[in-house]
mmCIF file of C-alpha atoms in Angstrom:
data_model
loop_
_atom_site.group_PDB
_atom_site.id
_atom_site.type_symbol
_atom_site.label_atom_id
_atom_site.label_comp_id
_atom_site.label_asym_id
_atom_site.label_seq_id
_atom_site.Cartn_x
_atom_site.Cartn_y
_atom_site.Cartn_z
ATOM 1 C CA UNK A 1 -11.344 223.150 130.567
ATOM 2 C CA UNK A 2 -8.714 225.204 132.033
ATOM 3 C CA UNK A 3 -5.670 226.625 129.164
ATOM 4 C CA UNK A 4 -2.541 224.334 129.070
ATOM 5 C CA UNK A 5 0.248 226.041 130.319
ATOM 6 C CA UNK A 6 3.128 226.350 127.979
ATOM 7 C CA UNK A 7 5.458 224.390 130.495
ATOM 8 C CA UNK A 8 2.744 221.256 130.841
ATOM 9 C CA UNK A 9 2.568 222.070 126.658
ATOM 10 C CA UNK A 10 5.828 220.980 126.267
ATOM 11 C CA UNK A 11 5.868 217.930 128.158
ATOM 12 C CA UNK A 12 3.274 216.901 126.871
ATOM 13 C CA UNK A 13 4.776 217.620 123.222
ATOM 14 C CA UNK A 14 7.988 215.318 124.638
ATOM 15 C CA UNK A 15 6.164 212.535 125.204
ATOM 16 C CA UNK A 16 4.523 212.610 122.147
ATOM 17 C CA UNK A 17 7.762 213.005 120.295
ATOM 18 C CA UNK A 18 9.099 210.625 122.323
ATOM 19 C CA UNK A 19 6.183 208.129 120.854
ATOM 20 C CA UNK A 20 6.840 209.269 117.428
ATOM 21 C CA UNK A 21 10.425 208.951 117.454
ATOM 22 C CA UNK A 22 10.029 205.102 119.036
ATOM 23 C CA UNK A 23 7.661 204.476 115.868
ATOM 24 C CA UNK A 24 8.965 206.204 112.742
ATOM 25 C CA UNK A 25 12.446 207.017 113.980
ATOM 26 C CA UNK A 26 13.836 210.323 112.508
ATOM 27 C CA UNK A 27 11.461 209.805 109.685
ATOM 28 C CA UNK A 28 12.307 209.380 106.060
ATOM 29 C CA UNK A 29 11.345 211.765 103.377
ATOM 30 C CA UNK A 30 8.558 210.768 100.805
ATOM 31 C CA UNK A 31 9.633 212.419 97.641
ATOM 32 C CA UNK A 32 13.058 210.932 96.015
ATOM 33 C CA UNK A 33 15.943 212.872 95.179
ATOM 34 C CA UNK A 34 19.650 213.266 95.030
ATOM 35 C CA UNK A 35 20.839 216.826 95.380
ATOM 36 C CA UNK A 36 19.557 219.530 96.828
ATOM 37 C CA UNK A 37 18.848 221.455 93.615
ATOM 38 C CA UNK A 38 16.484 218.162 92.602
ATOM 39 C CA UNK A 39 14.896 218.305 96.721
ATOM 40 C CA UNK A 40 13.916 221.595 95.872
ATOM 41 C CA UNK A 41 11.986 220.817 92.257
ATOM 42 C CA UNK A 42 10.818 218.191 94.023
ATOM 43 C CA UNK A 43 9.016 219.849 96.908
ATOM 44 C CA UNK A 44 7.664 222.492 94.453
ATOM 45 C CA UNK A 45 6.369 219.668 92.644
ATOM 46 C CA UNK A 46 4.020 218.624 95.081
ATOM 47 C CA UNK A 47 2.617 221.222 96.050
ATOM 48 C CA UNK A 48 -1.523 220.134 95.826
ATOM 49 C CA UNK A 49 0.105 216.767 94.355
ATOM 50 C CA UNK A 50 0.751 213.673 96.283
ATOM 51 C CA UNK A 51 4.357 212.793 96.603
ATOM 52 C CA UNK A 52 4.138 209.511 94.524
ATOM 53 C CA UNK A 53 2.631 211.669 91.676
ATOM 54 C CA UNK A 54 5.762 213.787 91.992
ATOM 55 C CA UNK A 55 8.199 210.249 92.215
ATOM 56 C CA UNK A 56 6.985 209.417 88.794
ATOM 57 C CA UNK A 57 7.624 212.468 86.752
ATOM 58 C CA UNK A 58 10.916 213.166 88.237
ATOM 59 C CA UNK A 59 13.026 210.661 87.497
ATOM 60 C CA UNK A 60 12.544 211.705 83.448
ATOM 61 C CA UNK A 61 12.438 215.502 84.542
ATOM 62 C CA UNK A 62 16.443 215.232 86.083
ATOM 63 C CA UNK A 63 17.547 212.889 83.490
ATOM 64 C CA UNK A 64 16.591 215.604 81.029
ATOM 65 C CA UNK A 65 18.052 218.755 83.449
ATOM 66 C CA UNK A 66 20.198 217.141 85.428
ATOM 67 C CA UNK A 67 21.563 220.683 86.805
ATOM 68 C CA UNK A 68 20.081 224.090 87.657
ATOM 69 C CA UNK A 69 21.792 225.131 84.468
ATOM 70 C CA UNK A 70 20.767 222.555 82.195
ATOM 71 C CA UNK A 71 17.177 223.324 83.480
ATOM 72 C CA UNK A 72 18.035 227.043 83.255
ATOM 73 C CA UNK A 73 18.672 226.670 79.735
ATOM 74 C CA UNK A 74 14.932 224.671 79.255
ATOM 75 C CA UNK A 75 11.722 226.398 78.010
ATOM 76 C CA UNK A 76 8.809 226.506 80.334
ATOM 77 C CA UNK A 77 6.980 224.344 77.607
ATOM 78 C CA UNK A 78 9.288 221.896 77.494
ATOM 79 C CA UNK A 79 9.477 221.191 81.743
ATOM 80 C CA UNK A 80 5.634 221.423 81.088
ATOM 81 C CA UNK A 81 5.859 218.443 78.878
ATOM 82 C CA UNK A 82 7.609 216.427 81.042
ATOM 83 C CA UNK A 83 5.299 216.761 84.194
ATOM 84 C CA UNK A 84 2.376 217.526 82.459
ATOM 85 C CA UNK A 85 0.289 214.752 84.820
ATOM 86 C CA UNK A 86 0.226 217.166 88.102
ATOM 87 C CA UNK A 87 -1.407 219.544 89.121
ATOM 88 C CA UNK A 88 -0.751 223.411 87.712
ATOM 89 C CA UNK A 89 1.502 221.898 85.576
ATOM 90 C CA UNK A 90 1.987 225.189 83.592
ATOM 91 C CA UNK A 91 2.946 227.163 86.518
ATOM 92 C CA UNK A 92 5.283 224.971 88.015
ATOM 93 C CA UNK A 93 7.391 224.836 84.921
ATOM 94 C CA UNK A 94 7.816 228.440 84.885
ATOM 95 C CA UNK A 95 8.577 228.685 88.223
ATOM 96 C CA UNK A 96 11.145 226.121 87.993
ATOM 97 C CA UNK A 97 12.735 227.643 84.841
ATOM 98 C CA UNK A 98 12.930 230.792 86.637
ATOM 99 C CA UNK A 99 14.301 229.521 89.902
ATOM 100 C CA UNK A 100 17.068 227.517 88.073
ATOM 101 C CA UNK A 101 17.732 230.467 86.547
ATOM 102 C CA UNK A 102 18.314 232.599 89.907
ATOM 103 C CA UNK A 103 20.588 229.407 91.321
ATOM 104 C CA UNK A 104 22.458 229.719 88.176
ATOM 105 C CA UNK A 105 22.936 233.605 87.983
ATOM 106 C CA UNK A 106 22.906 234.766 91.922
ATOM 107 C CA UNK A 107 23.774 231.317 93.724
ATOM 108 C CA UNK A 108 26.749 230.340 91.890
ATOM 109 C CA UNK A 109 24.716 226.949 90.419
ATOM 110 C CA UNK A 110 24.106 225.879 94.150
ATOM 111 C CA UNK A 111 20.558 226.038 96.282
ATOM 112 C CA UNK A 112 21.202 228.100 99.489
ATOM 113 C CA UNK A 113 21.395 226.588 102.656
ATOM 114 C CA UNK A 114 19.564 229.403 103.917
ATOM 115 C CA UNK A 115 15.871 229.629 104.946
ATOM 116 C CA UNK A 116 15.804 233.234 103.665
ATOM 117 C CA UNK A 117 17.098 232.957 100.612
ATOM 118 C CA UNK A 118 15.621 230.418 99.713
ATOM 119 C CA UNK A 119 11.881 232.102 99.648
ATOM 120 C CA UNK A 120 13.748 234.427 97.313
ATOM 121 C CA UNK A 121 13.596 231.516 94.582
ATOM 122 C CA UNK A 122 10.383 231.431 92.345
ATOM 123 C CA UNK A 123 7.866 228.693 93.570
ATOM 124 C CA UNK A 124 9.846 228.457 96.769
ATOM 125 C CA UNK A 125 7.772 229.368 100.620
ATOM 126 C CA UNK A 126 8.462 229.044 103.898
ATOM 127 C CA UNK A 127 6.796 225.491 103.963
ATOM 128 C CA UNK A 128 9.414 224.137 101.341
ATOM 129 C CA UNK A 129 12.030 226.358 102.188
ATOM 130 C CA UNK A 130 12.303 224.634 105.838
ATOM 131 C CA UNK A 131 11.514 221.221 104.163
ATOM 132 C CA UNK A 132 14.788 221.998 101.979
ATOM 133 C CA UNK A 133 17.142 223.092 105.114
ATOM 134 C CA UNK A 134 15.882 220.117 107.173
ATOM 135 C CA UNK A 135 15.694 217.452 104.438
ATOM 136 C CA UNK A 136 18.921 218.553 102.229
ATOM 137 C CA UNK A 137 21.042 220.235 104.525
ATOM 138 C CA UNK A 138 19.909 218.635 107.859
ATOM 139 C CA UNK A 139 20.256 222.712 109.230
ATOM 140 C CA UNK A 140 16.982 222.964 110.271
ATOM 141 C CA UNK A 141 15.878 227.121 110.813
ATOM 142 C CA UNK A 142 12.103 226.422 111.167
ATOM 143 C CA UNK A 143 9.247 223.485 110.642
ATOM 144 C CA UNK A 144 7.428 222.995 107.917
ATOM 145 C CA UNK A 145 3.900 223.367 108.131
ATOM 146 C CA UNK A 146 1.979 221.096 105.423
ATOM 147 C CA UNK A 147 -1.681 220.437 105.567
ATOM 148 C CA UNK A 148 -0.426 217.163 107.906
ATOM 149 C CA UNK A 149 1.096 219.369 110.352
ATOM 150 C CA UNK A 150 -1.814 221.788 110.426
ATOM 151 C CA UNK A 151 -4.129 219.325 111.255
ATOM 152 C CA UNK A 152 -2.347 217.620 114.124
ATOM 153 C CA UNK A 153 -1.098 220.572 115.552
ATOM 154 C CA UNK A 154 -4.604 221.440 116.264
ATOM 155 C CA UNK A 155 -5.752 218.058 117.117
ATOM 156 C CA UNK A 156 -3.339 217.274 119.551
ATOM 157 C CA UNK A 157 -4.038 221.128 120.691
ATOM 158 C CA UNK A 158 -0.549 222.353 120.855
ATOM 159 C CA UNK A 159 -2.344 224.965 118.456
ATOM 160 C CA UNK A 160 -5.327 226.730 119.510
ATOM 161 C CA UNK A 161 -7.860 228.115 117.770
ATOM 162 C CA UNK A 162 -5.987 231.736 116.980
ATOM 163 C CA UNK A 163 -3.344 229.807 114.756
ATOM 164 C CA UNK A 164 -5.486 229.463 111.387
ATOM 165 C CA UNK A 165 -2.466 229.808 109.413
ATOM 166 C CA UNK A 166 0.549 228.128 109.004
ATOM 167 C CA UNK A 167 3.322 230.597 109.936
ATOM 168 C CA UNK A 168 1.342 230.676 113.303
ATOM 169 C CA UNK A 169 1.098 227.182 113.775
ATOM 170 C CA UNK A 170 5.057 227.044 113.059
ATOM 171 C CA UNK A 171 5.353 229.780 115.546
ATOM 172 C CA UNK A 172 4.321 227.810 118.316
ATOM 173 C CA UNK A 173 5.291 224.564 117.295
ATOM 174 C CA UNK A 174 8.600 225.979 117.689
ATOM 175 C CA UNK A 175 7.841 227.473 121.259
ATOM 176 C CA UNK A 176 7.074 223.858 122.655
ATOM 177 C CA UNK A 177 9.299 221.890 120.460
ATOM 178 C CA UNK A 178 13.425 222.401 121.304
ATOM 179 C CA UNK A 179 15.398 222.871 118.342
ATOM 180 C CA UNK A 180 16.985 219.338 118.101
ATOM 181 C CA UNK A 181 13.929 218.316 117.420
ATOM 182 C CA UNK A 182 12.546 220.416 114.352
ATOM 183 C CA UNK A 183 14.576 218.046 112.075
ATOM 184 C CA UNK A 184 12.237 215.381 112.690
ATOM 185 C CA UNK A 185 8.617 216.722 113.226
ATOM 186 C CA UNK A 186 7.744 217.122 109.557
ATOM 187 C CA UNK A 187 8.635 214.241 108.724
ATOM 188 C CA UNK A 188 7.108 211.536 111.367
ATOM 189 C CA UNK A 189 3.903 214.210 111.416
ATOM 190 C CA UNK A 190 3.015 213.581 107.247
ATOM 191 C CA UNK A 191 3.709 209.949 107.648
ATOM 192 C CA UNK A 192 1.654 209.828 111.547
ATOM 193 C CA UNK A 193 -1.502 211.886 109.542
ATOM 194 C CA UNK A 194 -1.432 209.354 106.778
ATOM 195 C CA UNK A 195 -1.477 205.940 109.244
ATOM 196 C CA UNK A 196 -2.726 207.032 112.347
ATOM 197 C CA UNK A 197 -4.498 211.181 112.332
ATOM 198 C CA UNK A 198 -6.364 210.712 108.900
ATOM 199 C CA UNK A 199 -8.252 213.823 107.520
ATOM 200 C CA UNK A 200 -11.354 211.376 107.223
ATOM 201 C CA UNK A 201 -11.612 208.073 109.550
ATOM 202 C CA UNK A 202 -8.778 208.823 111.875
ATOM 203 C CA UNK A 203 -7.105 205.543 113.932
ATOM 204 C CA UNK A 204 -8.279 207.275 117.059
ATOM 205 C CA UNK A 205 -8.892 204.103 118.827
ATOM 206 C CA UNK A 206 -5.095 202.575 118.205
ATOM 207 C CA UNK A 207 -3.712 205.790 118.006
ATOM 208 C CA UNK A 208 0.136 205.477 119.246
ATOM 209 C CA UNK A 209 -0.270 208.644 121.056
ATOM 210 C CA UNK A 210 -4.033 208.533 121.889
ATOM 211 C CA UNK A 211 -3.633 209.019 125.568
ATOM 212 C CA UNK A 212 -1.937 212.422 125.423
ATOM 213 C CA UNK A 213 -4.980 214.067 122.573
ATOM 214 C CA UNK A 214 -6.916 216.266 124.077
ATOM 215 C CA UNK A 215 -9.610 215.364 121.022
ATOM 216 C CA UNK A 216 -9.533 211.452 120.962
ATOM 217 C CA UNK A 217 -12.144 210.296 119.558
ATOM 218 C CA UNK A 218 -13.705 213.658 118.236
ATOM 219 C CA UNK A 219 -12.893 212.820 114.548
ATOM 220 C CA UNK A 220 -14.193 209.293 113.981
#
């Protein structure tokens, strides 16, 4: 099969968005929050956790800190308490402590709207960092490659074999895709892999954008 060039790459990658965009719309984020401070926890949160898991320790978790000082001013043990059901429970509490702590002291009380910085916060990496600036401040400086986005990328084979990591798969993903649209891919991609592009038993057959996967029908 001869390579895809990058130009026939990207129309292809339109129509699919196109598809996406005509079923899920801009796509709505799965974990619940109000701020960007709680967007942030959250995302940390669920890392190796489903997002519902997340939804039901949170809710107690800002009531008790409702601000990065309040949660500043917490002991790891006693975040630990409170979200003691997911996974690495112990760890995330530091981290969060700690990254409070830095958006108290060096951020004035207020998350950065900046990709950058925001890796700079404990618990904080690219993946959430971009999930933050698309999600919270709709400023979106990159796309955020989850295990979702990993998987279709190479599925649909807008990532070839070469990109086994992330930051790679972002890297092209933002070759093919046009800017305008990073806002949107995370989100229609997690909730495309969990309907249609399954891990296990993927809806190849009534896939919405069946026609334009180069592996159709390789994963059932």
């Amino acid at each position: 099969m001869a390579r895809e060039s990058l130009a026939s790459k990207r129309e292809r990658a339109q129509a699919i968005e196109e598809r996406m965009f005509d079923h899920y719309g801009p796509g709505q984020a799965s974990l619940d929050y109000g701020t960007p401070f709680e967007l942030t926890v959250a995302v940390v949160l669920s890392a190796q956790c489903t997002d519902a898991a997340v939804n039901k320790v949170t809710p107690r978790l800002f009531a008790a800190f409702p601000t990065p000082a309040a949660m500043a001013a917490a002991s790891p043990d006693e975040v630990a308490e409170i979200i003691h059901s997911l996974g690495f429970f112990r760890s995330k509490a530091k981290n969060l402590v700690a990254l409070a702590q830095m958006v108290t002291a060096d951020f004035g009380g207020e998350v950065p709207a900046d990709v950058d910085l925001l890796q700079k916060l404990p618990g904080v990496g690219r993946k959430t960092a971009n999930c933050v600036m698309c999600e919270a401040f709709k400023d979106p400086q990159g796309i955020a490659v989850d295990t979702h986005v990993f998987r279709i990328a190479h599925r649909l084979k807008l990532a070839g074999p070469s990109a086994d990591t992330p930051q790679k798969v972002e890297d092209i993903l933002l070759k093919v895709y046009p800017r305008e649209q990073w806002l949107f891919i995370n989100h229609q991609w997690v909730h495309f892999g969990r309907e249609f592009c399954r891990a296990r038993s993927p809806r190849c057959a009534d896939c919405i954008v069946g026609d334009l996967c180069p592996t159709r029908g390789q994963w059932g």
